[in-house]
Coordinates of C-alpha atoms and ligand atoms in Angstrom, one line a residue:
M13 CA 3.0 23.3 -1.8
E14 CA 1.4 21.7 -4.9
N15 CA -0.4 18.5 -5.6
I16 CA -1.4 18.0 -2.0
H17 CA -2.7 14.4 -1.5
I18 CA -6.4 14.3 -0.3
P19 CA -6.6 11.8 2.5
V20 CA -9.2 9.1 1.9
L21 CA -11.9 7.8 4.3
M22 CA -10.9 10.2 7.0
D23 CA -14.1 9.9 9.1
P24 CA -14.2 6.1 9.3
V25 CA -10.4 6.0 9.9
M26 CA -10.6 8.4 12.9
E27 CA -13.7 6.6 14.3
L28 CA -12.1 3.2 14.0
L29 CA -8.7 4.3 15.4
D30 CA -10.6 5.5 18.5
I31 CA -7.8 7.8 19.6
R32 CA -7.1 8.3 23.2
P33 CA -5.1 11.5 23.8
E34 CA -2.3 10.0 26.0
H35 CA -1.8 6.8 23.9
S36 CA 0.7 5.8 21.2
Y37 CA 0.0 5.7 17.5
A38 CA 1.8 5.1 14.2
D39 CA 0.9 6.3 10.7
L40 CA 3.0 4.0 8.6
T41 CA 2.4 5.8 5.3
A42 CA 2.7 9.6 5.9
G43 CA 2.4 10.7 2.3
D44 CA 1.4 14.4 2.6
G45 CA 0.5 13.9 6.2
G46 CA -3.3 14.2 6.0
H47 CA -4.0 11.3 8.3
T48 CA -1.0 12.0 10.5
A49 CA -2.2 15.6 11.1
E50 CA -5.7 14.4 12.2
I51 CA -4.2 11.9 14.6
A52 CA -1.8 14.6 16.0
E53 CA -4.7 17.0 16.6
R54 CA -6.4 14.4 18.8
L55 CA -3.3 13.7 21.0
K56 CA -2.3 15.3 24.2
G57 CA 1.0 14.0 25.4
G58 CA 0.7 10.7 23.5
L59 CA 3.2 9.4 21.0
L60 CA 2.8 9.6 17.2
I61 CA 5.3 8.0 14.8
S62 CA 4.9 8.8 11.1
F63 CA 6.8 6.7 8.5
D64 CA 7.5 7.0 4.8
R65 CA 10.0 5.2 2.7
D66 CA 10.1 8.2 0.3
I67 CA 12.4 10.9 1.8
S68 CA 10.8 13.6 -0.4
A69 CA 7.3 12.6 0.8
L70 CA 8.5 12.6 4.4
E71 CA 10.2 16.0 4.1
R72 CA 7.0 17.5 2.6
A73 CA 4.9 16.0 5.5
Q74 CA 7.4 17.3 8.0
A75 CA 7.3 20.8 6.5
R76 CA 3.4 20.8 6.3
L77 CA 3.1 19.6 9.9
S78 CA 5.9 21.7 11.4
A79 CA 3.3 23.4 13.7
F80 CA 3.1 20.1 15.7
G81 CA 6.8 20.4 16.6
D82 CA 8.3 17.3 18.1
R83 CA 4.9 15.8 18.9
I84 CA 5.4 13.8 15.7
K85 CA 8.4 11.5 15.3
F86 CA 9.1 11.2 11.5
V87 CA 10.9 8.0 10.4
H88 CA 12.4 7.4 6.9
D89 CA 12.0 3.7 6.5
N90 CA 10.0 0.9 5.0
F91 CA 7.1 0.2 7.3
K92 CA 8.1 -3.5 7.1
N93 CA 10.9 -2.6 9.5
L94 CA 8.4 -1.4 12.1
P95 CA 9.5 -3.9 14.8
A96 CA 13.2 -2.9 14.6
V97 CA 12.3 0.8 14.6
L98 CA 10.1 0.4 17.6
D99 CA 12.9 -1.5 19.4
R100 CA 15.3 1.3 18.6
M101 CA 12.9 3.9 19.9
E102 CA 12.2 1.7 23.0
V103 CA 8.5 1.6 22.3
T104 CA 7.0 -1.8 23.3
S105 CA 3.5 -1.4 22.1
L106 CA 1.2 0.8 20.1
D107 CA -2.6 1.6 20.5
G108 CA -3.2 2.2 16.9
I109 CA -1.5 1.6 13.5
L110 CA -2.7 3.0 10.2
V111 CA -1.5 1.9 6.8
D112 CA -2.7 3.7 3.7
L113 CA -1.1 1.8 0.9
G114 CA -0.1 2.9 -2.6
I115 CA 1.3 6.2 -3.8
S116 CA 0.3 9.7 -3.1
R117 CA -1.0 12.4 -5.5
Y118 CA 2.4 14.1 -5.2
Q119 CA 4.3 11.0 -6.3
L120 CA 1.8 10.3 -9.1
T121 CA 1.8 13.7 -10.5
T122 CA 5.5 14.6 -10.2
A123 CA 6.8 13.6 -13.7
E124 CA 10.4 13.1 -12.5
R125 CA 9.3 10.3 -10.2
G126 CA 8.2 8.3 -13.2
F127 CA 4.9 7.0 -11.9
S128 CA 2.8 9.0 -14.3
I129 CA 1.2 7.7 -17.5
M130 CA 0.1 11.2 -18.5
N131 CA 3.1 13.3 -17.6
D132 CA 6.2 12.2 -19.3
G133 CA 9.3 11.5 -17.1
P134 CA 12.1 9.1 -16.5
L135 CA 10.9 5.5 -16.2
D136 CA 11.7 5.3 -12.5
M137 CA 8.7 4.4 -10.1
R138 CA 10.9 3.9 -7.0
M139 CA 9.3 5.2 -3.8
D140 CA 12.6 5.1 -2.1
R141 CA 15.2 6.4 -4.5
G142 CA 17.9 4.7 -2.6
Q143 CA 16.6 1.4 -4.0
K144 CA 18.8 -0.1 -6.7
K145 CA 16.3 -1.1 -9.4
S146 CA 14.0 1.3 -11.2
A147 CA 11.2 0.4 -13.6
A148 CA 13.6 1.1 -16.5
D149 CA 15.9 -1.6 -15.1
L150 CA 13.1 -4.1 -15.1
V151 CA 11.7 -3.1 -18.5
N152 CA 15.1 -3.1 -20.2
G153 CA 16.6 -6.1 -18.3
L154 CA 14.0 -8.8 -17.8
S155 CA 13.1 -11.5 -20.3
A156 CA 9.7 -11.5 -22.0
K157 CA 8.6 -14.4 -19.8
E158 CA 9.6 -12.6 -16.6
L159 CA 7.8 -9.4 -17.8
E160 CA 4.8 -11.4 -18.7
T161 CA 4.6 -12.9 -15.2
I162 CA 4.9 -9.4 -13.6
L163 CA 2.2 -8.0 -15.8
K164 CA -0.1 -11.0 -15.2
E165 CA 0.4 -11.3 -11.5
Y166 CA 0.6 -7.7 -10.4
G167 CA -1.4 -6.0 -13.2
E168 CA -4.0 -8.7 -14.0
E169 CA -3.2 -7.6 -17.5
R170 CA -5.1 -9.8 -20.1
F171 CA -2.6 -8.9 -22.8
A172 CA 0.5 -9.5 -20.7
R173 CA 2.2 -11.8 -23.3
R174 CA 1.5 -9.4 -26.2
I175 CA 2.9 -6.4 -24.3
S176 CA 6.0 -8.2 -22.9
E177 CA 6.9 -9.5 -26.3
A178 CA 6.5 -6.1 -27.8
I179 CA 8.7 -4.6 -25.1
V180 CA 11.5 -7.1 -25.8
D181 CA 11.1 -6.5 -29.6
R182 CA 11.2 -2.7 -29.2
R183 CA 14.4 -2.9 -27.0
R184 CA 16.3 -4.1 -30.1
S185 CA 16.1 -0.6 -31.5
G186 CA 16.8 1.2 -28.2
L187 CA 16.2 0.9 -24.5
F188 CA 13.2 2.4 -22.8
K189 CA 14.0 5.7 -21.0
T190 CA 10.6 7.4 -20.4
T191 CA 7.1 6.7 -19.1
A192 CA 5.7 8.0 -22.4
E193 CA 7.6 5.4 -24.4
L194 CA 6.1 2.6 -22.3
A195 CA 2.6 4.1 -22.3
Q196 CA 2.7 4.5 -26.1
L197 CA 3.8 0.9 -26.6
A198 CA 0.9 -0.5 -24.4
S199 CA -1.6 1.7 -26.3
R200 CA -0.2 0.5 -29.6
V201 CA -0.3 -3.2 -28.9
K202 CA -3.5 -3.6 -26.9
P203 CA -6.8 -3.9 -28.8
K204 CA -8.9 -0.8 -29.0
I205 CA -10.7 -0.3 -25.6
P206 CA -14.4 -0.9 -25.6
A207 CA -16.5 2.3 -25.2
Y208 CA -17.5 1.4 -21.6
K209 CA -14.0 1.4 -20.5
K210 CA -13.0 4.7 -22.0
G211 CA -11.2 6.9 -19.5
I212 CA -8.9 4.1 -18.4
H213 CA -5.6 4.4 -20.2
P214 CA -4.4 1.1 -21.9
A215 CA -1.1 1.3 -20.0
T216 CA -2.8 1.4 -16.5
Q217 CA -2.3 -2.3 -15.6
T218 CA 1.3 -2.3 -17.0
F219 CA 2.2 0.7 -14.9
Q220 CA 0.5 -0.7 -11.8
A221 CA 2.3 -4.1 -12.3
L222 CA 5.7 -2.5 -12.7
R223 CA 5.2 -0.2 -9.7
I224 CA 4.3 -3.1 -7.5
A225 CA 7.4 -5.1 -8.8
V226 CA 9.8 -2.2 -8.4
N227 CA 8.7 -1.4 -4.8
R228 CA 8.1 -5.1 -3.9
E229 CA 4.8 -3.8 -2.5
L230 CA 3.1 -7.2 -2.0
E231 CA 6.1 -9.0 -0.7
D232 CA 5.6 -10.1 3.0
L233 CA 2.6 -7.8 3.3
G234 CA 0.7 -10.5 5.2
V235 CA 3.6 -11.3 7.4
F236 CA 4.0 -7.6 8.1
C237 CA 0.4 -7.5 9.3
S238 CA 1.1 -10.2 11.8
K239 CA 4.2 -8.4 13.0
A240 CA 2.2 -5.2 13.4
I241 CA -0.5 -7.1 15.4
D242 CA 2.4 -8.4 17.6
R243 CA 3.1 -4.8 18.6
L244 CA -0.4 -3.8 19.4
A245 CA -1.4 -3.3 23.0
E246 CA -4.6 -5.2 24.0
G247 CA -7.5 -3.2 22.5
G248 CA -5.1 -1.6 20.0
R249 CA -6.2 -1.3 16.4
L250 CA -4.7 -1.9 13.0
L251 CA -6.3 -0.2 10.0
V252 CA -5.3 -0.9 6.4
I253 CA -6.5 1.0 3.4
T254 CA -5.9 -0.8 0.0
F255 CA -6.4 0.3 -3.5
H256 CA -6.5 -2.9 -5.5
S257 CA -7.8 -6.4 -5.1
L258 CA -4.3 -8.0 -4.9
E259 CA -3.5 -6.1 -1.7
D260 CA -7.0 -6.4 -0.3
R261 CA -7.0 -10.2 -0.7
I262 CA -3.7 -10.5 1.2
I263 CA -5.0 -8.2 4.1
K264 CA -8.4 -10.0 4.3
R265 CA -6.9 -13.4 4.5
R266 CA -4.3 -12.4 7.1
F267 CA -6.9 -10.8 9.2
Q268 CA -9.0 -14.0 9.0
L269 CA -6.0 -16.1 10.0
E270 CA -5.2 -13.9 13.0
A271 CA -8.9 -14.0 14.0
G272 CA -8.4 -17.8 14.4
R273 CA -10.2 -18.9 11.3
C274 CA -9.1 -21.5 8.7
I275 CA -7.8 -20.0 5.5
C276 CA -6.3 -23.2 4.0
F277 CA -9.8 -24.8 3.5
R278 CA -8.5 -28.3 4.1
P279 CA -10.5 -30.8 6.1
A280 CA -10.2 -30.0 9.9
D281 CA -7.7 -32.8 10.6
M282 CA -5.4 -31.6 7.8
C283 CA -5.8 -27.8 8.5
T284 CA -2.4 -26.1 8.8
C285 CA -3.8 -22.7 10.1
H286 CA -2.6 -21.8 13.6
R287 CA -6.2 -21.2 14.8
I288 CA -5.1 -18.8 17.5
K289 CA -7.4 -15.8 17.8
R290 CA -5.4 -12.6 18.4
I291 CA -7.8 -10.1 16.9
D292 CA -11.5 -9.2 16.5
I293 CA -12.3 -8.1 13.0
L294 CA -14.1 -4.7 13.3
T295 CA -15.1 -4.4 9.6
K296 CA -17.1 -7.4 8.5
K297 CA -17.1 -5.9 5.0
P298 CA -14.5 -3.3 4.0
I299 CA -15.5 0.3 4.3
I300 CA -15.5 2.1 1.0
P301 CA -15.9 5.8 0.2
D302 CA -19.4 7.2 -0.4
E303 CA -20.5 8.9 -3.6
D304 CA -19.7 12.4 -2.2
E305 CA -16.1 11.4 -1.4
V306 CA -15.6 9.8 -4.9
R307 CA -17.0 12.9 -6.5
N308 CA -14.7 15.2 -4.6
N309 CA -11.7 12.9 -4.9
P310 CA -11.9 10.4 -7.7
A311 CA -8.6 8.9 -6.6
A312 CA -10.5 7.5 -3.6
R313 CA -12.8 5.4 -5.8
S314 CA -11.1 2.0 -5.2
A315 CA -10.1 2.5 -1.6
K316 CA -11.1 -0.2 0.9
L317 CA -10.6 0.1 4.6
R318 CA -10.3 -3.0 6.9
A319 CA -9.8 -2.7 10.7
V320 CA -9.1 -5.1 13.5
K321 CA -8.7 -4.9 17.3
R322 CA -6.1 -6.9 19.3
V323 CA -7.6 -9.2 21.9
K324 CA -6.2 -11.6 24.5
P325 CA -5.0 -14.6 22.5
S326 CA -7.2 -17.7 22.6
G327 CA -7.4 -21.0 20.7
K328 CA -6.4 -24.5 20.6
R329 CA -3.4 -25.2 18.5
G330 CA 0.2 -24.0 18.0
E331 CA 1.8 -21.0 19.5
V332 CA 1.2 -17.3 19.0
R333 CA 4.0 -16.2 16.7
Ligands
LIG8 C1 -1.5 6.8 -0.3 S1 -0.1 7.6 0.3 C2 -0.5 8.1 1.9 C3 -1.2 9.3 2.0 C4 -1.4 9.8 3.4 N1 -2.3 9.0 4.2 C5 -2.0 11.3 3.5 O1 -3.0 11.5 4.1 O2 -1.4 12.1 2.8 C6 1.0 6.3 0.5 C7 2.4 6.7 1.0 O3 3.0 5.6 1.6 C8 4.3 5.5 1.3 N2 4.6 4.0 1.3 C9 4.2 3.1 0.5 N3 4.7 1.9 0.9 C10 5.5 2.1 2.0 C11 6.3 1.3 2.8 N4 6.4 -0.1 2.6 N5 6.9 1.8 3.8 C12 6.8 3.2 4.1 N6 6.1 4.0 3.3 C13 5.4 3.5 2.3 C14 4.4 6.1 -0.1 O4 5.7 6.5 -0.3 C15 3.4 7.2 0.0 O5 4.0 8.4 0.4

């Protein structure tokens, strides 16, 4: 098997999950199964559910981890459907949930999946190829304004307008089909990159933005965290690894809200936060990879791990959702 994903932050993940061999765990982003395997190694008779919305990724993980037999229950679904899947499996609560967001090395480097700036392939970017809209549909179908909003919001791209207008202009002579066509356009219309930023391809933010939009990666991410916390047993842990500031901000704020803190920053009598504490935050600051890990696996460089522990609810106002 080629292009195996190197799991990030393995030691802190295992320490914070604090696995007890007879308990129940879910790895919601199987990828190549690196974290799933480490959890499975530590279980004796417990339950391990491993999700991925990408059937090819899930099949690779299943093949790699076949030695564990039916100790791992693989689920092809979006992790946002966790509550329904647990209901179907008649699992009431979990003791640990891991979410390692983003895409795997296999997805990134397989040209046909269309995530890669460097390896030319169809402009696809769907994690789940059963989804209707691919990156080509967005690039060829949206207005310049809509594209600009996506590039600005999901890519934090300074030259969003310039790129979007160039995309719409270029469509007049033919629709976009490949990743190389889009990468070349971003390189052409963006100002030359200053020397200190060399090494980052000019299309990086455009590709990140489209990937997030195609897969609706940020949609309901905060709500999902609350639903995952609903399903944790007391003392159970939720760990989330993010790879860019947009995701990390959503996770951080949701954890603060669920820890009973105000995140609306209005005066106390106007605060709309529920102020019910359901978790303890275990990572005051996010855990990041050390120099050795980044040297061995440069893809880990922007990883941030946040972890919380479910506690008995306490607080003054509202109901626990
Ligand atoms: C960074 S990789 C995970 C790598 C994995 N931890 C390992 O050790 O190999 C992220 C994986 O999560 C999957 N994924 C991303 N968002 C998902 C979602 N909403 N539901 C299910 N799977 C998702 C992707 O398809 C990808 O395979």
